[in-house]
Amino acid sequence: MTALTAITGARIFDGDLWHDDSALVVEGGKVAAIAALRDVPADARIVPMDGLSLVPGFIDLQVNGGGGVLLNEQHDVEGIRTMCAAHARFGTTGLLPTLITDNREVTTKTIAAGLAAREAGVPGFLGLHLEGPHLSIARKGAHDPSLIRPMEQADLERTIAARKGLDTLLMTLAPENATNEQIAALHAAGVTVSLGHSDSSYATAAAAVEAGAHMMTHLFNAMSQLGNREPGMVGAALDLGHVNAGLIADGYHVHPVAIRAALRAKRGPGRIFLVTDAMSPIGTDMTSFFLNGREIFREGGRLTLADGTLAGADIDMASCVRYMRDNVGIDLAEALRMASLYPAEAIGLTGRKGRLTHGHDADFAVIDDGVNVLSTWIGGIPVFNA
């Protein structure tokens, strides 16, 4: 008989509702139940978490690095393992290591590393996110313009082949550098296509969505803005109901007023969800690092190139949740959904991730009232304890 574990004493958020005076019962790496204390099986191993809150583990669909590792610089299983472990300290139980625009050789090696990480069962590894190289130079952000290029048939075939070996493969591209036929082929193969780093019009973005794209990468950043006569990419993200959109909530990438406006304007069923866009310094005291041979500086909570261009973010998911509650002013439950349930929905994992209900993976974080993470569990096993 599989051993039972009961987490007691904590207030439990199941992804929809809060439960008091209850226990989370875990069996075989899955949630067995949220049970009244009197109904906890007598043979269960009791793990007390008195006075704390237990919430679904965070899911981050855009993680460039962590723990001193940048995927572009260390594209192997150990690099991915280090990144996952670094973000687990901040409540993230599932992530997509993200490759920033690079050359063909690095992309090929990164895909191989992702396939090996899946085979090795690296805790927290959900798949890969290829951010580029098929982007718009006009909205390149920190991506090296010399590496940006149109999608070719070989790129399409390599991406489709990679998807067959990964649970999730997300690709950010700009409609300017990929055709709608290519987008349709990626979508048909199960690749999640996200539009980003694009200067396209609303009509062009809408056509790409019609072809199969159904996500936008880091809303407001590196995309054409909402105008009175041309709604642009931002307008498309908010107006097209079945599009989901990532958001970096660090106080630097998007103003809280813009976030509040976007949350009010977004048509459903698509959602705005949180991403960190984190780089290698997360979980370290690093003050600088290199991307594609260019130095990126860390100061005051920001990461920038020498010219001041933002280059990823210096934030973890727990801090994003805290920012949404304290600075944007949304309810903690909704901020938690933006960090767990909504990204799970965006990549089709709602049957496994994002909630703590019967049959879902026992992925959760234990937090205090300040949204500080004290413990993180993946598949019913603690992977971090403060």
Coordinates of C-alpha atoms in Angstrom, one line a residue, residues 64 70 100 140-143 197 248 250 253 276-281 289 291 294-298 302-314:
N64 CA 16.3 32.0 -19.0
L70 CA 22.1 30.9 -18.2
I100 CA 17.2 33.4 -26.0
K140 CA 14.6 43.0 -30.6
G141 CA 15.1 44.1 -27.0
A142 CA 18.2 42.4 -25.6
H143 CA 18.3 39.8 -28.4
H197 CA 9.3 40.7 -30.2
I248 CA 6.6 40.4 -16.1
D250 CA 8.8 43.4 -11.4
H253 CA 8.9 46.1 -17.3
T276 CA 9.7 35.9 -14.4
D277 CA 11.9 36.2 -17.6
A278 CA 14.6 35.4 -15.0
M279 CA 18.3 35.3 -15.8
S280 CA 21.2 33.5 -14.2
P281 CA 21.6 35.7 -11.1
F289 CA 27.0 38.0 -16.5
L291 CA 24.8 36.8 -23.1
R294 CA 27.7 41.0 -24.2
E295 CA 27.9 41.9 -20.6
I296 CA 24.6 42.4 -18.6
F297 CA 24.7 44.3 -15.4
R298 CA 22.7 43.7 -12.3
R302 CA 17.2 45.6 -12.9
L303 CA 19.3 43.7 -15.5
T304 CA 20.5 45.9 -18.4
L305 CA 22.9 46.0 -21.2
A306 CA 25.5 48.7 -21.2
D307 CA 23.2 51.0 -23.1
G308 CA 20.4 50.6 -20.5
T309 CA 18.3 48.2 -22.4
L310 CA 16.4 45.8 -20.1
A311 CA 17.8 42.3 -20.5
G312 CA 15.5 39.9 -18.8
A313 CA 14.4 40.3 -15.2
D314 CA 15.9 40.0 -11.7

